[in-house]
PDB file of C-alpha atoms in Angstrom:
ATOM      1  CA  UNK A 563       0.000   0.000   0.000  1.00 54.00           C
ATOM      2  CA  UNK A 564       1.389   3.388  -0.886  1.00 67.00           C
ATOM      3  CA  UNK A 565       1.839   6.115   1.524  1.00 76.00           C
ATOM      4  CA  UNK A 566      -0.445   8.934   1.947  1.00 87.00           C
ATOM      5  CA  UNK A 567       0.033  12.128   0.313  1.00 93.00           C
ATOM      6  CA  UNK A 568       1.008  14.904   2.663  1.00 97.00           C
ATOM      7  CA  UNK A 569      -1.105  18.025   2.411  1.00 98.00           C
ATOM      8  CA  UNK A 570       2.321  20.415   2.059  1.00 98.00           C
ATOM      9  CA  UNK A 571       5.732  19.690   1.185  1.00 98.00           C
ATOM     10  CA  UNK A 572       7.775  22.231   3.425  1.00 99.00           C
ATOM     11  CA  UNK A 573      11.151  22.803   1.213  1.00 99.00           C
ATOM     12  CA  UNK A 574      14.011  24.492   3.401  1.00 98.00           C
ATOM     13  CA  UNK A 575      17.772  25.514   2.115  1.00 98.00           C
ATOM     14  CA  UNK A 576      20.353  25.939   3.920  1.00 98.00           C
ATOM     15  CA  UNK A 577      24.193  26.705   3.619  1.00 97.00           C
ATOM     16  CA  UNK A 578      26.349  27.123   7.131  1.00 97.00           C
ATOM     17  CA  UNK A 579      23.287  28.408   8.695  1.00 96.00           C
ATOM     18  CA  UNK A 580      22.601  25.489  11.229  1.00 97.00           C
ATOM     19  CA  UNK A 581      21.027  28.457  13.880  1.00 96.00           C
ATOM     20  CA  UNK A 582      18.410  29.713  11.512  1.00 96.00           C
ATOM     21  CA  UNK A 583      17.630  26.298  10.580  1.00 97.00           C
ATOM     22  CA  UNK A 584      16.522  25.717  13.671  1.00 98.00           C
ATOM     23  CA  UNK A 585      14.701  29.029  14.366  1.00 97.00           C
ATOM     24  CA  UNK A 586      12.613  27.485  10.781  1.00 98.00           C
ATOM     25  CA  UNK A 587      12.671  23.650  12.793  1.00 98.00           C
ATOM     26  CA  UNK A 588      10.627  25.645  15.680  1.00 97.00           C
ATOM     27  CA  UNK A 589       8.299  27.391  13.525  1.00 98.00           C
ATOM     28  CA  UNK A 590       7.079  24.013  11.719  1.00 98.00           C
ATOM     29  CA  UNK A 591       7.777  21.495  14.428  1.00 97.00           C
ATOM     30  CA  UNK A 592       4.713  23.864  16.633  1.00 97.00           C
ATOM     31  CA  UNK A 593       1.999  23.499  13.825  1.00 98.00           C
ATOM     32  CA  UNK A 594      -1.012  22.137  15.566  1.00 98.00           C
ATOM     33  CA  UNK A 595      -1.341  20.041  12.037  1.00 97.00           C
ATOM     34  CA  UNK A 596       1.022  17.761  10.759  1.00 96.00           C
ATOM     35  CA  UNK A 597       0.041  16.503   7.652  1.00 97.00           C
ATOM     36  CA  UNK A 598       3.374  17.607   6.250  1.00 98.00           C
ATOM     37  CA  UNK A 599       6.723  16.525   5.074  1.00 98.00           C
ATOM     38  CA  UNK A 600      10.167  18.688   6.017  1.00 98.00           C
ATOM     39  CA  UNK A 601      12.381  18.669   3.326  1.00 98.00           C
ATOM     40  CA  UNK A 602      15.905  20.206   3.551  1.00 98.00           C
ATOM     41  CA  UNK A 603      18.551  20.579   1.142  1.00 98.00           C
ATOM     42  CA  UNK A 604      22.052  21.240   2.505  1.00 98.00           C
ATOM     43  CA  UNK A 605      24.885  22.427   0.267  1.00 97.00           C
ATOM     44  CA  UNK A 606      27.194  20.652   2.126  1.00 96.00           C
ATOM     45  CA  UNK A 607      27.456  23.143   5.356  1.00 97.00           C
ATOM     46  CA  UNK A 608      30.527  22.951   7.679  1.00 96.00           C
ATOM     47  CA  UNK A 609      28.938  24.319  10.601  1.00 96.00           C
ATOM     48  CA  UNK A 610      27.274  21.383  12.159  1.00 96.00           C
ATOM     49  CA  UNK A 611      24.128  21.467   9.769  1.00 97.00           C
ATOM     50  CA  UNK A 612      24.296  17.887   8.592  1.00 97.00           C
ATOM     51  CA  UNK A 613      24.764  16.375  12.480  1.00 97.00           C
ATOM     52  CA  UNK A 614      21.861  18.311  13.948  1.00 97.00           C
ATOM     53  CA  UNK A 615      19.634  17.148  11.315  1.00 97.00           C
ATOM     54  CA  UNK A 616      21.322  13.706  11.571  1.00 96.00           C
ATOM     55  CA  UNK A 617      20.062  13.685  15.318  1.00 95.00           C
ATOM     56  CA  UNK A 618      17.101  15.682  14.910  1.00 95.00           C
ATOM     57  CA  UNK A 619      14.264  12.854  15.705  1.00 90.00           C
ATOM     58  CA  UNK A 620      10.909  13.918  13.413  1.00 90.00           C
ATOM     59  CA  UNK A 621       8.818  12.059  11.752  1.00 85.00           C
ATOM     60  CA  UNK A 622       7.901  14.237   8.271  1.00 93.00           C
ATOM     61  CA  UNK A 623      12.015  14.778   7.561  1.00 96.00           C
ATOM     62  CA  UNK A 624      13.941  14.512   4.821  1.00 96.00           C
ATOM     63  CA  UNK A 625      17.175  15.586   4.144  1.00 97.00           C
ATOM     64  CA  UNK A 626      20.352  15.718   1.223  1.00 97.00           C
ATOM     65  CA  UNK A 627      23.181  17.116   2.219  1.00 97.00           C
ATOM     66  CA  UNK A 628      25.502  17.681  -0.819  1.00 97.00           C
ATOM     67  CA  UNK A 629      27.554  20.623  -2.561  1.00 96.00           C
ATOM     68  CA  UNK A 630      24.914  22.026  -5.286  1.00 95.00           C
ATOM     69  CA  UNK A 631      25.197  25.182  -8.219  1.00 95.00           C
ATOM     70  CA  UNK A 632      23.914  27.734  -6.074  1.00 94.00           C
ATOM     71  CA  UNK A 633      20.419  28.950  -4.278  1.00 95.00           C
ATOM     72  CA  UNK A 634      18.177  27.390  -7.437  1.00 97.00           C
ATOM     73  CA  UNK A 635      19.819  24.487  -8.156  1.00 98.00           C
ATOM     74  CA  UNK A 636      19.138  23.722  -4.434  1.00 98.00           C
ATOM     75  CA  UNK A 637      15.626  24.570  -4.678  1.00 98.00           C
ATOM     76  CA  UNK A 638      15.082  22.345  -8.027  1.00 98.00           C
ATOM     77  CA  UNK A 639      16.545  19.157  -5.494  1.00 98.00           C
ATOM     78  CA  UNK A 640      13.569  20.032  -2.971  1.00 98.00           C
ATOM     79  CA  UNK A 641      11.269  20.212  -5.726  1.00 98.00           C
ATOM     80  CA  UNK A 642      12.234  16.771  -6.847  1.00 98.00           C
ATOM     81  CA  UNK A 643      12.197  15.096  -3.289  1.00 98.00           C
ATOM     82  CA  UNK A 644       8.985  16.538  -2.658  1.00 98.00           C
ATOM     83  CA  UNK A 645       4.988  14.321  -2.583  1.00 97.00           C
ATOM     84  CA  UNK A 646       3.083  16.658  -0.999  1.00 98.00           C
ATOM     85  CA  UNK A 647       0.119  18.321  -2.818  1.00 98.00           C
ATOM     86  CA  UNK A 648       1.534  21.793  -2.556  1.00 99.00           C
ATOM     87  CA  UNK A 649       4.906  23.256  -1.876  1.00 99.00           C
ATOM     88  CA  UNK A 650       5.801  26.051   0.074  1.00 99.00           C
ATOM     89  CA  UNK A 651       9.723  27.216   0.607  1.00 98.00           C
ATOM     90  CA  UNK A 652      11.117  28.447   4.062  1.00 97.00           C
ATOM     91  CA  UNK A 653      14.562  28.668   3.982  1.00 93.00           C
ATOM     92  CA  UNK A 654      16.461  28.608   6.948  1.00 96.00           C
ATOM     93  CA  UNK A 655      16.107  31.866   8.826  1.00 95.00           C
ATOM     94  CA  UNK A 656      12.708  32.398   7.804  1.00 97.00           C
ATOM     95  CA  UNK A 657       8.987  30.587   9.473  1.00 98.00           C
ATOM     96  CA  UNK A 658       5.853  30.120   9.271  1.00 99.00           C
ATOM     97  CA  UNK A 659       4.169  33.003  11.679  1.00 98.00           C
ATOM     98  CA  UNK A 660       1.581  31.170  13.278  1.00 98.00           C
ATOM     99  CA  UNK A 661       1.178  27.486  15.225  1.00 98.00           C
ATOM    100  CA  UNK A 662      -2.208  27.145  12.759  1.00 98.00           C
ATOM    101  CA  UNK A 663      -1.093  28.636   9.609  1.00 99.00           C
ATOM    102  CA  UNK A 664      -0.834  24.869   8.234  1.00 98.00           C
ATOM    103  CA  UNK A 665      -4.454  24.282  10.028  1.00 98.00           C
ATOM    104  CA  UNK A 666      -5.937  27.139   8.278  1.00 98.00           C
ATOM    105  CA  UNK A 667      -4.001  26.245   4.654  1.00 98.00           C
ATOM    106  CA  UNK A 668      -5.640  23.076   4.587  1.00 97.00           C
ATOM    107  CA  UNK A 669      -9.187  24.217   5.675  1.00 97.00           C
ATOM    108  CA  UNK A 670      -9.100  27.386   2.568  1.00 97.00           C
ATOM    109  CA  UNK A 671      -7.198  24.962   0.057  1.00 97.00           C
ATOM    110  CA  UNK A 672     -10.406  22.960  -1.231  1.00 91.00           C
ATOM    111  CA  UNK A 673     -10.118  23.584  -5.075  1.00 94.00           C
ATOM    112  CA  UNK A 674      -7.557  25.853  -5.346  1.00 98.00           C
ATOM    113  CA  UNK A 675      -4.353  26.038  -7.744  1.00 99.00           C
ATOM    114  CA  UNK A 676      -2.423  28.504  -5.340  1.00 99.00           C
ATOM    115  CA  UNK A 677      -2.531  29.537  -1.866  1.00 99.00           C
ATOM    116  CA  UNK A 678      -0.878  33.409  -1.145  1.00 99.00           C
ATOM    117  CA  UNK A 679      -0.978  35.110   1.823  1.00 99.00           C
ATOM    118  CA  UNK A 680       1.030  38.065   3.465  1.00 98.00           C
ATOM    119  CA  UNK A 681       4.595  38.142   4.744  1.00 98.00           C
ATOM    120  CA  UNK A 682       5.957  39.368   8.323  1.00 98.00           C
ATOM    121  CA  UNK A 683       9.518  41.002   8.372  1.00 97.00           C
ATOM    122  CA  UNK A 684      11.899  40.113  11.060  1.00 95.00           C
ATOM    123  CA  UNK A 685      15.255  40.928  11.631  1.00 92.00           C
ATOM    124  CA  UNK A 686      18.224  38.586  12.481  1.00 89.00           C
ATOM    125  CA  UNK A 687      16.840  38.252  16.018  1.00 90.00           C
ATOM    126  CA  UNK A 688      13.513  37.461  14.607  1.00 91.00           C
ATOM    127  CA  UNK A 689      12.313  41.095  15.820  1.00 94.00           C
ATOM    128  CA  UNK A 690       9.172  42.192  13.683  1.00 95.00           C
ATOM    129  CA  UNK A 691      10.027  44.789  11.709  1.00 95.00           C
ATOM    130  CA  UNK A 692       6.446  44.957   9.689  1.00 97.00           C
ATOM    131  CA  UNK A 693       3.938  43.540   7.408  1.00 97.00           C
ATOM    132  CA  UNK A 694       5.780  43.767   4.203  1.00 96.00           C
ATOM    133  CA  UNK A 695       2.637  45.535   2.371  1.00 95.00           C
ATOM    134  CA  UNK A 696       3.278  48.221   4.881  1.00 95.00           C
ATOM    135  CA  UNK A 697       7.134  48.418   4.660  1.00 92.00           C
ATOM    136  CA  UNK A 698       7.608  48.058   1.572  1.00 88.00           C
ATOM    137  CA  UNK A 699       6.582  49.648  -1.762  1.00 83.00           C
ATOM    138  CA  UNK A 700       4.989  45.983  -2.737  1.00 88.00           C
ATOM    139  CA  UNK A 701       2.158  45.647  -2.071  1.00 92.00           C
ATOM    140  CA  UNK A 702       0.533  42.255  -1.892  1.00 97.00           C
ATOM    141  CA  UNK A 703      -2.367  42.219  -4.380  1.00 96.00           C
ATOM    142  CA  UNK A 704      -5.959  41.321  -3.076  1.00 97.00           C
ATOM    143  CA  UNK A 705      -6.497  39.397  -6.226  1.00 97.00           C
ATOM    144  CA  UNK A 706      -3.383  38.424  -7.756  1.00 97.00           C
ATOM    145  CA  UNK A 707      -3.209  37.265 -11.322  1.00 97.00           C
ATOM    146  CA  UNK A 708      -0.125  36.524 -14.019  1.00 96.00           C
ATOM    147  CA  UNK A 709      -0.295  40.037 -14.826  1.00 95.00           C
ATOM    148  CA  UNK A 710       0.125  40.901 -10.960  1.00 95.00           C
ATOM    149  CA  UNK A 711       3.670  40.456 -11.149  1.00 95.00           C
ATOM    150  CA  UNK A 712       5.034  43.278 -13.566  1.00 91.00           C
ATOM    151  CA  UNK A 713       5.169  45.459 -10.618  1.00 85.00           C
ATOM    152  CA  UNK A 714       7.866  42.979  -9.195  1.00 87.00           C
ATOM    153  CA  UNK A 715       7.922  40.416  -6.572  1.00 92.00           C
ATOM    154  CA  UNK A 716       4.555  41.730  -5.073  1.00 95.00           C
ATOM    155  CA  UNK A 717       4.207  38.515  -2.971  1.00 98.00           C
ATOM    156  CA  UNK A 718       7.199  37.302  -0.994  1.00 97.00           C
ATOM    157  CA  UNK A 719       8.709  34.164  -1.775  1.00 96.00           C
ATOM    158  CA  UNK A 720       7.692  32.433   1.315  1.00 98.00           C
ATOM    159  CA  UNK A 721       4.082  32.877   1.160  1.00 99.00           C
ATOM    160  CA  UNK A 722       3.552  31.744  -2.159  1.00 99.00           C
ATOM    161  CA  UNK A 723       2.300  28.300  -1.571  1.00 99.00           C
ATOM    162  CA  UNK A 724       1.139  26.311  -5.349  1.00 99.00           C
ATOM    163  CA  UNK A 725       0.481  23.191  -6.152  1.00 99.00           C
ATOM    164  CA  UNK A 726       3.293  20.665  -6.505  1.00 98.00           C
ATOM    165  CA  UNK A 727       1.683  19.476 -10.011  1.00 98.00           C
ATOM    166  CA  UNK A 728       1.720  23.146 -11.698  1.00 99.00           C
ATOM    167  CA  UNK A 729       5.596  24.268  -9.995  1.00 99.00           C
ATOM    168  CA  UNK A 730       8.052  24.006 -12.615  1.00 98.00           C
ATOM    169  CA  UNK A 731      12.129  23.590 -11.986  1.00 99.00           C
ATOM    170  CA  UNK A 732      13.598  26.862 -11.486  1.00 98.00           C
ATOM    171  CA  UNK A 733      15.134  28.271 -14.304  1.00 98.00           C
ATOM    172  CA  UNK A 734      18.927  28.062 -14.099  1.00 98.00           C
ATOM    173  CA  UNK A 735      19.912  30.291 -16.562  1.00 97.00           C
ATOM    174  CA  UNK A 736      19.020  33.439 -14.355  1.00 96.00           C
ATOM    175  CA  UNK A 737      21.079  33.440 -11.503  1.00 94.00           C
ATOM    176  CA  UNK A 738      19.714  35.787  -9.121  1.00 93.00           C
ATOM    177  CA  UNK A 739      15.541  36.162 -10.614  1.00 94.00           C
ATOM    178  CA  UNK A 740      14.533  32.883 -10.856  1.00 96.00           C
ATOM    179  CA  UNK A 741      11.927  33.000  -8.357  1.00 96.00           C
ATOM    180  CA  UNK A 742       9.867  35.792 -10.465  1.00 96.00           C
ATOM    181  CA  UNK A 743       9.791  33.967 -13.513  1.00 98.00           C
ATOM    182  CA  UNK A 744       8.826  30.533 -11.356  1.00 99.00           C
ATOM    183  CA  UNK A 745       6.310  32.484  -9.415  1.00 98.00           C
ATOM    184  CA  UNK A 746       4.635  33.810 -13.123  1.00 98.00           C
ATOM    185  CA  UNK A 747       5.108  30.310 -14.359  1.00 98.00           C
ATOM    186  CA  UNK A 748       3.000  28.977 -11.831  1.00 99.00           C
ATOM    187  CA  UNK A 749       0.148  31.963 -12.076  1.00 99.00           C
ATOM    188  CA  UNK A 750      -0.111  30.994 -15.624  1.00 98.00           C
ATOM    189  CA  UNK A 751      -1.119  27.413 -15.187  1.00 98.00           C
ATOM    190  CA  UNK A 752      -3.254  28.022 -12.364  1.00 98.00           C
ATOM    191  CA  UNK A 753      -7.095  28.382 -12.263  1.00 98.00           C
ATOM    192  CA  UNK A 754      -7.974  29.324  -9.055  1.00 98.00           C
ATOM    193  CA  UNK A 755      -5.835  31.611  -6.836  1.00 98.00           C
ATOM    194  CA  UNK A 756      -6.819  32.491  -3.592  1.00 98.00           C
ATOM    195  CA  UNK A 757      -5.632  35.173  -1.306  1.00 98.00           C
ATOM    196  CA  UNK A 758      -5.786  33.544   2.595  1.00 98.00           C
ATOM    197  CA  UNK A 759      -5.840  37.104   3.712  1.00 97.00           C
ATOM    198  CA  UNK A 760      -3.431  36.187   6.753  1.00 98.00           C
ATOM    199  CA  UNK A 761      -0.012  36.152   7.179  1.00 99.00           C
ATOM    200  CA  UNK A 762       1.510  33.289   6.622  1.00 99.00           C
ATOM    201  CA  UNK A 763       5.287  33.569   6.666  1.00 98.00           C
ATOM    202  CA  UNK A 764       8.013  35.352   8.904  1.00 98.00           C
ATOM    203  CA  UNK A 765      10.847  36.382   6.395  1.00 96.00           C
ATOM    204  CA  UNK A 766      14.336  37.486   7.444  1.00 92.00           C
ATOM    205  CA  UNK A 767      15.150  40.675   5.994  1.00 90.00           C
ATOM    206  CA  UNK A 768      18.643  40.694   3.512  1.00 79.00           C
ATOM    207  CA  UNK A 769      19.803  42.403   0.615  1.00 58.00           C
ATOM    208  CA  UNK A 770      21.755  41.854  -2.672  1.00 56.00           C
ATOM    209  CA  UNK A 771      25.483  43.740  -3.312  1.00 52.00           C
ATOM    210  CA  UNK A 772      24.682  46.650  -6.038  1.00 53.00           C
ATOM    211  CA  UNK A 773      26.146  44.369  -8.605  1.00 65.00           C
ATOM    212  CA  UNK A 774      23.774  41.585  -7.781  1.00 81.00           C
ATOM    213  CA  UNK A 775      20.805  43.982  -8.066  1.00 77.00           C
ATOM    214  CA  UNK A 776      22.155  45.444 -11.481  1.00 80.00           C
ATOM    215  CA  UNK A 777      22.273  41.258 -12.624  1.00 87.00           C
ATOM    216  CA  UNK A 778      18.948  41.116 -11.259  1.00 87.00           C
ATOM    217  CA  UNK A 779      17.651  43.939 -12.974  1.00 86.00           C
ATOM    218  CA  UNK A 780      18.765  42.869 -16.291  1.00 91.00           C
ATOM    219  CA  UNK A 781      16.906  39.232 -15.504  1.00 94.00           C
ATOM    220  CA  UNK A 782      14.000  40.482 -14.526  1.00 92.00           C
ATOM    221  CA  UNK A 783      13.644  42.593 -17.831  1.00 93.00           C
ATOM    222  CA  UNK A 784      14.186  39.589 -19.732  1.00 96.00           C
ATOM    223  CA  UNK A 785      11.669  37.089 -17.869  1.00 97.00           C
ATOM    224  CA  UNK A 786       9.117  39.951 -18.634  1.00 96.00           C
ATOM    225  CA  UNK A 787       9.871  40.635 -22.030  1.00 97.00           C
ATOM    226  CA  UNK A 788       9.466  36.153 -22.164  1.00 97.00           C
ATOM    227  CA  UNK A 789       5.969  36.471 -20.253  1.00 97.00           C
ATOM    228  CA  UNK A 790       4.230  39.920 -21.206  1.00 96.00           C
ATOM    229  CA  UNK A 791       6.054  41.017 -24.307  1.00 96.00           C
ATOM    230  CA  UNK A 792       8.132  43.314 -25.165  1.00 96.00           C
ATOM    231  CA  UNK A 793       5.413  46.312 -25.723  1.00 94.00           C
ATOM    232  CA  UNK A 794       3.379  45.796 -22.813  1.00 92.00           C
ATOM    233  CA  UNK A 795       6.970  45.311 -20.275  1.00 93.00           C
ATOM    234  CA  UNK A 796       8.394  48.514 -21.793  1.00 91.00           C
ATOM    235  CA  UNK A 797       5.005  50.478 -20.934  1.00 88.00           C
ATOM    236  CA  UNK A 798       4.626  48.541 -17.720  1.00 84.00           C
ATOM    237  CA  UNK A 799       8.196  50.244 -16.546  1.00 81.00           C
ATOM    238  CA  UNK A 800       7.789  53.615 -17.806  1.00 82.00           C
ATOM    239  CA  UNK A 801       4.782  53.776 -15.337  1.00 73.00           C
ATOM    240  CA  UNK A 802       6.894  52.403 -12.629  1.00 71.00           C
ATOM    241  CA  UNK A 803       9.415  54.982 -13.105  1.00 74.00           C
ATOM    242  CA  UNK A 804       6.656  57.901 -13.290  1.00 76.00           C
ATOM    243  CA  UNK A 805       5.485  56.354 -10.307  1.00 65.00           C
ATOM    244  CA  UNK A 806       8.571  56.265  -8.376  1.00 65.00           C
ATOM    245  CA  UNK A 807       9.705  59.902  -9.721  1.00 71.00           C
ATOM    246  CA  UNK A 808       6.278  60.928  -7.952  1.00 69.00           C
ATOM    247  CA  UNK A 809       6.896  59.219  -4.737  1.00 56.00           C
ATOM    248  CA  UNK A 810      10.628  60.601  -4.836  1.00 57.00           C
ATOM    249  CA  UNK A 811       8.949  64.808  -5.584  1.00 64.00           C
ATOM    250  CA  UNK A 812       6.571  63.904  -2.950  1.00 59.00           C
ATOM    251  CA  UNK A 813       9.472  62.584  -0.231  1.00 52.00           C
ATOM    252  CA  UNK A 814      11.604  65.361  -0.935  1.00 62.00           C
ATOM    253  CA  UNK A 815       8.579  68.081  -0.993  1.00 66.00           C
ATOM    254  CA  UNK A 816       7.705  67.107   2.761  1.00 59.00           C
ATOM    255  CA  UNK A 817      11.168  66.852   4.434  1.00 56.00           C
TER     256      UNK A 817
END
């Protein structure tokens, strides 16, 4: 007899980052439901990553722990290893917010292609900082469609929950954007996306190097120009810069 599918597969990566892993262990070991798998991929960490896990006793884990090709590459291996009906990442240093968040998931999943949801920010004490709506100039949309996503990454990363059958690889070739174009991959198979209107994720707060964000850039314009078009992604960013320009006159006008 086969095993029973798990409701959520619970992808984590991790690289020499054994004390955030646990701060994630904490968040999903409390979940008042378990019907769950843990699945972590470890690039090979040095810092005692691979023993705690080796002596970590619970149940819904599974773990690899093995040099990969960077952040993506690590993320395709959880997406392989992973049986549950939907997948959500939470890499190490980041959780899920509440001890029902799974709970409430599977009671508002019933037909639906993706689950999305709003995103606390912590620091690296796991301090809330703020709902990322509020802190941010991304604002998560109340009904979010493919088209959602030429603003940019309106939905964090780690409350973007779809199901395992429409989540495609990550795209390699795009080293530092891969989650945009995977997040728009999945929006355009899905039928029905629904917005838990909760939060659903703590997220720990980082940042690229300018150079990264310049790389970044450039990716994003191309997974754009491969999902909208070039026309409608060059008139999509002229608004955001007239919109930015105007929140910049604005700024400066009041201080």
């Amino acid at each position: 007899m086969s095993e029973p599918v798990p409701f959520l597969s619970i992808i984590t990566v991790v690289y020499n980052n054994v004390a955030g892993l646990q701060y994630t262990f904490e968040s999903i070991h409390k979940q008042t439901d378990k019907d769950f798998e843990w699945i972590v991929v470890d690039g090979g960490s040095r810092d005692g990553t691979k023993e705690w896990l080796e002596k970590l006793s619970f149940a819904p884990l599974k773990f690899v722990s093995e040099k990969d090709n960077g952040l993506y590459d690590a993320m395709n291996k959880g997406l392989a290893m992973a049986a549950g009906k939907f997948v959500w990442f939470m890499n190490s240093g980041d959780g899920i917010y509440a001890e029902t968040t799974v709970a409430t998931l599977k009671s508002q999943a019933a037909a639906n292609d993706i689950l999305y949801g709003e995103t606390m920010l912590i620091d690296e004490q796991a301090a809330a900082i703020g709902i990322r709506s509020e802190k941010t100039t991304r604002v998560l949309p109340e009904k979010m469609t493919t088209y959602s996503m030429i603003k940019g990454m309106v939905v964090c990363h780690q409350s973007f929950i779809p199901k395992r059958s429409i989540a495609p690889l990550y795209d390699l070739k795009y080293r530092f954007s891969a989650d945009i174009d995977w997040v728009i991959s999945c929006l355009e198979k899905a039928v029905q996306v629904h917005n838990c209107k909760m939060i659903l994720s703590s997220y720990l707060v980082g940042g690229l190097s300018v150079q990264n964000q310049k790389t970044g850039w450039k990716e994003r314009w191309k997974i754009y120009v491969a999902h909208y078009g070039f026309l409608y992604t060059s008139l999509a960013h002229v608004y955001i810069i007239l919109r930015y320009l105007w929140v910049f006159k604005i700024l400066k006008r009041n201080h």
